mmCIF file of C-alpha atoms in Angstrom:
data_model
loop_
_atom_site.group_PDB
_atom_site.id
_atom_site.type_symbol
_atom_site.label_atom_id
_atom_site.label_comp_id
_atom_site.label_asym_id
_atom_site.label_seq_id
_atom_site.Cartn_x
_atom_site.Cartn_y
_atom_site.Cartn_z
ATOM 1 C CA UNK A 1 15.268 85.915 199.123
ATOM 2 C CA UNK A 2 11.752 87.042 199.776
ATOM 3 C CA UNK A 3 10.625 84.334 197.947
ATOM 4 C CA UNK A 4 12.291 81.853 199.410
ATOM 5 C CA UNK A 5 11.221 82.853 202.778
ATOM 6 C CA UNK A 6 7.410 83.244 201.519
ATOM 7 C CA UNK A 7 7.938 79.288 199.937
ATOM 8 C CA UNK A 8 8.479 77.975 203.008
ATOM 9 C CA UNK A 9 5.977 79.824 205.630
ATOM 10 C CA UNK A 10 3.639 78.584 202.926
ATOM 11 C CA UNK A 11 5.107 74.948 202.689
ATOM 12 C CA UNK A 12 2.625 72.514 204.133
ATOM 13 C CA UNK A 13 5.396 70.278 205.199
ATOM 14 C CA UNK A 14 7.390 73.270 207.040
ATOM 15 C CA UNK A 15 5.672 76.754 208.006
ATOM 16 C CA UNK A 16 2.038 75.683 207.451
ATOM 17 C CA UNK A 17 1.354 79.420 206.971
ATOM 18 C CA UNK A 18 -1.634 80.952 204.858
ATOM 19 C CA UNK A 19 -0.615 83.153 202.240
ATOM 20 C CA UNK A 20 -1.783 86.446 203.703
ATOM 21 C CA UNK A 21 -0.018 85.175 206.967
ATOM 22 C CA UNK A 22 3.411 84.418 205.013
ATOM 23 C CA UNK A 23 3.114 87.915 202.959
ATOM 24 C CA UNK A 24 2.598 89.781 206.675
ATOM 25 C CA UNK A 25 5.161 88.515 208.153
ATOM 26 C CA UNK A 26 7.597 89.404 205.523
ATOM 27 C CA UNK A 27 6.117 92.899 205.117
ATOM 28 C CA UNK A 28 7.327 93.015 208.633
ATOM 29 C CA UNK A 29 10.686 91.721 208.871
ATOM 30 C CA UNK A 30 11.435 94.959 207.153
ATOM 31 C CA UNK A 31 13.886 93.436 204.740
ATOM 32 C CA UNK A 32 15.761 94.102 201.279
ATOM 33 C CA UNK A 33 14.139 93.251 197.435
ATOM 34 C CA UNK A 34 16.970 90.391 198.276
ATOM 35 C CA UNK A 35 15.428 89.037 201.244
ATOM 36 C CA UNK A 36 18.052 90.034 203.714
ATOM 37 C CA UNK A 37 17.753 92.541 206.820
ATOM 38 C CA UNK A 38 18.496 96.309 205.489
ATOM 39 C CA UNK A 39 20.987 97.684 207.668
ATOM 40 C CA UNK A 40 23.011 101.564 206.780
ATOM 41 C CA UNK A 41 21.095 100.997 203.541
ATOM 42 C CA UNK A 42 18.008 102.602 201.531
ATOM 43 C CA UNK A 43 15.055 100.665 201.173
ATOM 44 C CA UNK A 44 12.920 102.554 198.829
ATOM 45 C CA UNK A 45 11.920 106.289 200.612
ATOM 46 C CA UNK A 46 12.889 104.779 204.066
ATOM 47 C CA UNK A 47 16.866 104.595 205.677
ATOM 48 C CA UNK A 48 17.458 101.385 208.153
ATOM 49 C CA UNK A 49 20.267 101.607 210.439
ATOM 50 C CA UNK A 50 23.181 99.061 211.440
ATOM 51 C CA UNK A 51 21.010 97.861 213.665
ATOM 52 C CA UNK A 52 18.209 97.264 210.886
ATOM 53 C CA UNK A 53 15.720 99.089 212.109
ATOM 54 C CA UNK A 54 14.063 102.079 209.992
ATOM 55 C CA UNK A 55 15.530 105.642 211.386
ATOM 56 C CA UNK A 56 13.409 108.220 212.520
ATOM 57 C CA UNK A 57 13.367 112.228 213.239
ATOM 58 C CA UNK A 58 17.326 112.190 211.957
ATOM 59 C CA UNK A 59 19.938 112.666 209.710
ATOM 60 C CA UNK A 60 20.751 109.690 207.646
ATOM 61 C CA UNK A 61 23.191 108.846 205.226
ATOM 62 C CA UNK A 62 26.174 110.753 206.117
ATOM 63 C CA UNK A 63 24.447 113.701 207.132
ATOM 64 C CA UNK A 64 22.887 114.073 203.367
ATOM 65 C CA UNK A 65 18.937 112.975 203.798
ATOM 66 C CA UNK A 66 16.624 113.712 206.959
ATOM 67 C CA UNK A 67 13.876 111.200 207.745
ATOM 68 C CA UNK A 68 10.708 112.605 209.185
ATOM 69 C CA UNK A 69 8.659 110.644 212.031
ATOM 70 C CA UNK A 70 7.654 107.788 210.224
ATOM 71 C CA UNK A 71 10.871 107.187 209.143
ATOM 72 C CA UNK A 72 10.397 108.451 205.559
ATOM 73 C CA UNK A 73 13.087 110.190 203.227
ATOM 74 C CA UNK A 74 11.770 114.305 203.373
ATOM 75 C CA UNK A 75 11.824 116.227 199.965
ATOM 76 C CA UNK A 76 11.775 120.152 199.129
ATOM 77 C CA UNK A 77 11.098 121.361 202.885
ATOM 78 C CA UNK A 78 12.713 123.098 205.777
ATOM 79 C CA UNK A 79 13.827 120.527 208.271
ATOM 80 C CA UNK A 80 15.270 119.915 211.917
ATOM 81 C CA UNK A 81 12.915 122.845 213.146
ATOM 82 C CA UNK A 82 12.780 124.657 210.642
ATOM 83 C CA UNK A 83 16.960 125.303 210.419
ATOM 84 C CA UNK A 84 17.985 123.263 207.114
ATOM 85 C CA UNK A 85 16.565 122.613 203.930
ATOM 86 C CA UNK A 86 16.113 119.726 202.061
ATOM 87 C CA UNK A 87 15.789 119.986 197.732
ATOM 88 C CA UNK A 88 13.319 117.571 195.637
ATOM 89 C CA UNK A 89 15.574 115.292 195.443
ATOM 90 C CA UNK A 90 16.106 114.821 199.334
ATOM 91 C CA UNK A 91 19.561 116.158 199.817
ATOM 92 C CA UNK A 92 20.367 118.949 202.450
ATOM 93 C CA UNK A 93 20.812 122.399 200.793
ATOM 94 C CA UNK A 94 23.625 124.280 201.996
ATOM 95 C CA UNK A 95 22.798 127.220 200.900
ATOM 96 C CA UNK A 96 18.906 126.859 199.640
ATOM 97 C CA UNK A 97 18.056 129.223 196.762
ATOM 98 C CA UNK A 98 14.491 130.667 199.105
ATOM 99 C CA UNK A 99 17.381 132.306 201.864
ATOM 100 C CA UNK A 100 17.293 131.629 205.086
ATOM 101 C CA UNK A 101 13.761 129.491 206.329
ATOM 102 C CA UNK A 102 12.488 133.119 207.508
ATOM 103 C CA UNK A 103 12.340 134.392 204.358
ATOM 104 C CA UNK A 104 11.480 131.321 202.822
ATOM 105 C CA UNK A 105 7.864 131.390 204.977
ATOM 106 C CA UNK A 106 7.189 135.081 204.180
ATOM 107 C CA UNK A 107 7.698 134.058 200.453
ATOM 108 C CA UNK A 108 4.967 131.437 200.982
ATOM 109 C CA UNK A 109 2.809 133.180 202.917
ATOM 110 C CA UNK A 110 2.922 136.118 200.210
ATOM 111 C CA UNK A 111 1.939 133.634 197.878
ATOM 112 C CA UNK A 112 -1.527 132.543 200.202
ATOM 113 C CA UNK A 113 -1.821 135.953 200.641
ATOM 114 C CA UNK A 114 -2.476 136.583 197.375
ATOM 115 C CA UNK A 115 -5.252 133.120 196.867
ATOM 116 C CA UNK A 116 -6.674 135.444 199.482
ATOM 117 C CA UNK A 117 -6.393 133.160 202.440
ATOM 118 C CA UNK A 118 -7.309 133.959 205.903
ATOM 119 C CA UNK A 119 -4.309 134.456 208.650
ATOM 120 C CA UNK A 120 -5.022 131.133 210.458
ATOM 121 C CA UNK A 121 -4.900 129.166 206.919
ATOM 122 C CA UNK A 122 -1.915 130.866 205.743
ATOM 123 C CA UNK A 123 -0.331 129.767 209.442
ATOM 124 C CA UNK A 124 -1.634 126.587 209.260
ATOM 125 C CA UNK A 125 -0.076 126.179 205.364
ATOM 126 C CA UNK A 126 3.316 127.095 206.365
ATOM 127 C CA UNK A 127 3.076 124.489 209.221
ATOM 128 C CA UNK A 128 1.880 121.889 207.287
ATOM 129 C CA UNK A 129 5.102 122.708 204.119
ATOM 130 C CA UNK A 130 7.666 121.930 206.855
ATOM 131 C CA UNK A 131 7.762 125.555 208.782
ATOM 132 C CA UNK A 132 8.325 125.537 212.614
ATOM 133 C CA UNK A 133 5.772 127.872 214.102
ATOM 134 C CA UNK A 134 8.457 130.631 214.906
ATOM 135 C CA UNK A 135 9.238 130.567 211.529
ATOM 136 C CA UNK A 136 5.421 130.576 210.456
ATOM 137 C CA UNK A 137 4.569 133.332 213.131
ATOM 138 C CA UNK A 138 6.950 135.509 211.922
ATOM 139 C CA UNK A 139 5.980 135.501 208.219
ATOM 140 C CA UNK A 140 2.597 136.213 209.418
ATOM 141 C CA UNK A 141 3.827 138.914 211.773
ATOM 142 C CA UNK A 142 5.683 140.479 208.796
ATOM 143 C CA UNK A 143 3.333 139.753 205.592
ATOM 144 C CA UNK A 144 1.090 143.007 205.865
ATOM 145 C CA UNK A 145 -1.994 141.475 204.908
ATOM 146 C CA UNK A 146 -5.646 142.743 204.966
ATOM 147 C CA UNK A 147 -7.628 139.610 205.932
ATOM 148 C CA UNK A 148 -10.937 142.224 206.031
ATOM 149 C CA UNK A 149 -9.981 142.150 201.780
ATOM 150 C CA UNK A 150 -9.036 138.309 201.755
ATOM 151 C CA UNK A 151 -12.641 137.674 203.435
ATOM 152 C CA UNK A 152 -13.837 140.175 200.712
ATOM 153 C CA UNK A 153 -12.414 138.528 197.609
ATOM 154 C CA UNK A 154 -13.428 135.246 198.961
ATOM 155 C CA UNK A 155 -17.019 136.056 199.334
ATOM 156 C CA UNK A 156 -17.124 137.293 195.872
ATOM 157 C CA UNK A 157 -15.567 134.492 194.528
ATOM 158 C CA UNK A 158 -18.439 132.431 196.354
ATOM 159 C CA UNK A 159 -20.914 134.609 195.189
ATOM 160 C CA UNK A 160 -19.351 134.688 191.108
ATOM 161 C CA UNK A 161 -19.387 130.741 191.206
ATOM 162 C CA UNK A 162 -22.146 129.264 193.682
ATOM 163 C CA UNK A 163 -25.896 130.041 194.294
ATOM 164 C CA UNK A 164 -24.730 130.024 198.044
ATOM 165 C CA UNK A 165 -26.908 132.701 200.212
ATOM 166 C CA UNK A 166 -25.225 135.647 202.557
ATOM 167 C CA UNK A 167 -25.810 133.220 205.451
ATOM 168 C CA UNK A 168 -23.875 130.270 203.618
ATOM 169 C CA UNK A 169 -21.155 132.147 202.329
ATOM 170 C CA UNK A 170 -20.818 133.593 205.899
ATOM 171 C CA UNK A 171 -20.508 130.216 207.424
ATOM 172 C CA UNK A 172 -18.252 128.985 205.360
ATOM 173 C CA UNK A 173 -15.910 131.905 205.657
ATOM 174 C CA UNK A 174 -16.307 131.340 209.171
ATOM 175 C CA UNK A 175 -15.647 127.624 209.342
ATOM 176 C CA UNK A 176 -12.456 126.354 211.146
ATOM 177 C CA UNK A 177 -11.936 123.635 208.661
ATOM 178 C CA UNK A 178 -12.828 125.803 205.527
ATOM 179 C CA UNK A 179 -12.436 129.964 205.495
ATOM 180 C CA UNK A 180 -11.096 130.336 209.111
ATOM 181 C CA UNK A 181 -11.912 134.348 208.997
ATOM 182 C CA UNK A 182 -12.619 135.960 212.177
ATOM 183 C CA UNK A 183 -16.361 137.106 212.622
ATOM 184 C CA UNK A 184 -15.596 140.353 212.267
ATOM 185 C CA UNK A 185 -13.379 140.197 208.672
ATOM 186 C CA UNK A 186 -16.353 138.283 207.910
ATOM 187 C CA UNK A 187 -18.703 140.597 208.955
ATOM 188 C CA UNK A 188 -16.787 143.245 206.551
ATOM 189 C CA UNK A 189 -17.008 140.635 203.449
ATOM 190 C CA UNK A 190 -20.753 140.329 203.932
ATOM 191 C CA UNK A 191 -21.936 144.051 204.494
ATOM 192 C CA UNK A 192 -19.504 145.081 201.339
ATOM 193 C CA UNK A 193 -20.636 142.070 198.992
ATOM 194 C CA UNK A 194 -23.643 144.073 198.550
ATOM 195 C CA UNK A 195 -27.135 142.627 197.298
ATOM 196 C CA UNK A 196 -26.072 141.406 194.186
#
């Protein structure tokens, strides 16, 4: 057991070990609550093949799970590029209740659309739920969005809840890690936000 093990790297008559040394070097040998090596098992959120170590990028258990690239279990996303689906629980969804992962993105990106995002954050949403970017580029091919209004709503909802000046609001908007409007949808939000 993982006790055991820890007992004697610890031992000062056999491993000699410090404690955080001992409790290292089990969290690296990767192995079971029991204190063996995991192999074709579960081992909490991550799968470890017959060889014992932790599989990655894959299918796993029969075909059931898929484990991302750290080797953990993925949950309620598209999967394998964007072709399968995976429920909360994990398990592949033959037939997922969203459709087909096409119409799955345009359904999320309808729902940014309506937070009034800008086209690069609804993109970059859809990549980061599990969307390949074919997938993503098409929903935001298809969504028929007015970014200029997006921009708009967001600058009044800066406006309705901050003391933030034109300028401010404009950079923000602007900002690749916050609005991610173009200049000129921007440019639209200011001149129609008015004086107020």
């Amino acid at each position: 057991s993982k006790t055991k093990i820890y007992e004697r790297l610890t031992s000062p008559w056999i491993g000699q070990f410090t404690k955080e040394e001992a409790n290292y070097a089990i969290q690296k040998l990767d192995l079971t609550p029991e204190g063996s090596i995991a192999r074709n098992k579960w081992v909490g959120y991550y799968y470890y093949k017959s060889d014992g170590k932790v599989a990655k990028n894959e299918w796993v258990d029969g075909g059931r799970y898929y484990v991302d690239s750290k080797g953990k279990m993925v949950r309620d996303k598209w999967v394998d590029g964007g072709r399968y689906y995976v429920g909360y629980d994990g398990v592949w969804q033959p037939k997922p209740a969203a459709g087909n992962p096409y119409s799955a993105a345009l359904k999320r990106a309808k729902a940014y659309n309506r937070i009034h995002l800008s086209k690069k954050r609804i993109y970059e949403m859809l990549i980061f739920e599990g969307f390949n970017s074919d997938t993503a580029q098409y929903a935001i091919n298809h969504l028929q969005a007015d970014y200029k209004a997006n921009a708009l709503a967001q600058a009044r909802e800066y406006r309705k809840n901050t003391n933030l000046s034109k300028t401010k609001i404009y950079e923000r908007l602007t900002s690749p890690w916050i609005g991610q409007f173009t200049k000129e949808e921007v440019n639209y939000a200011i001149q129609k936000l008015g004086d107020k």
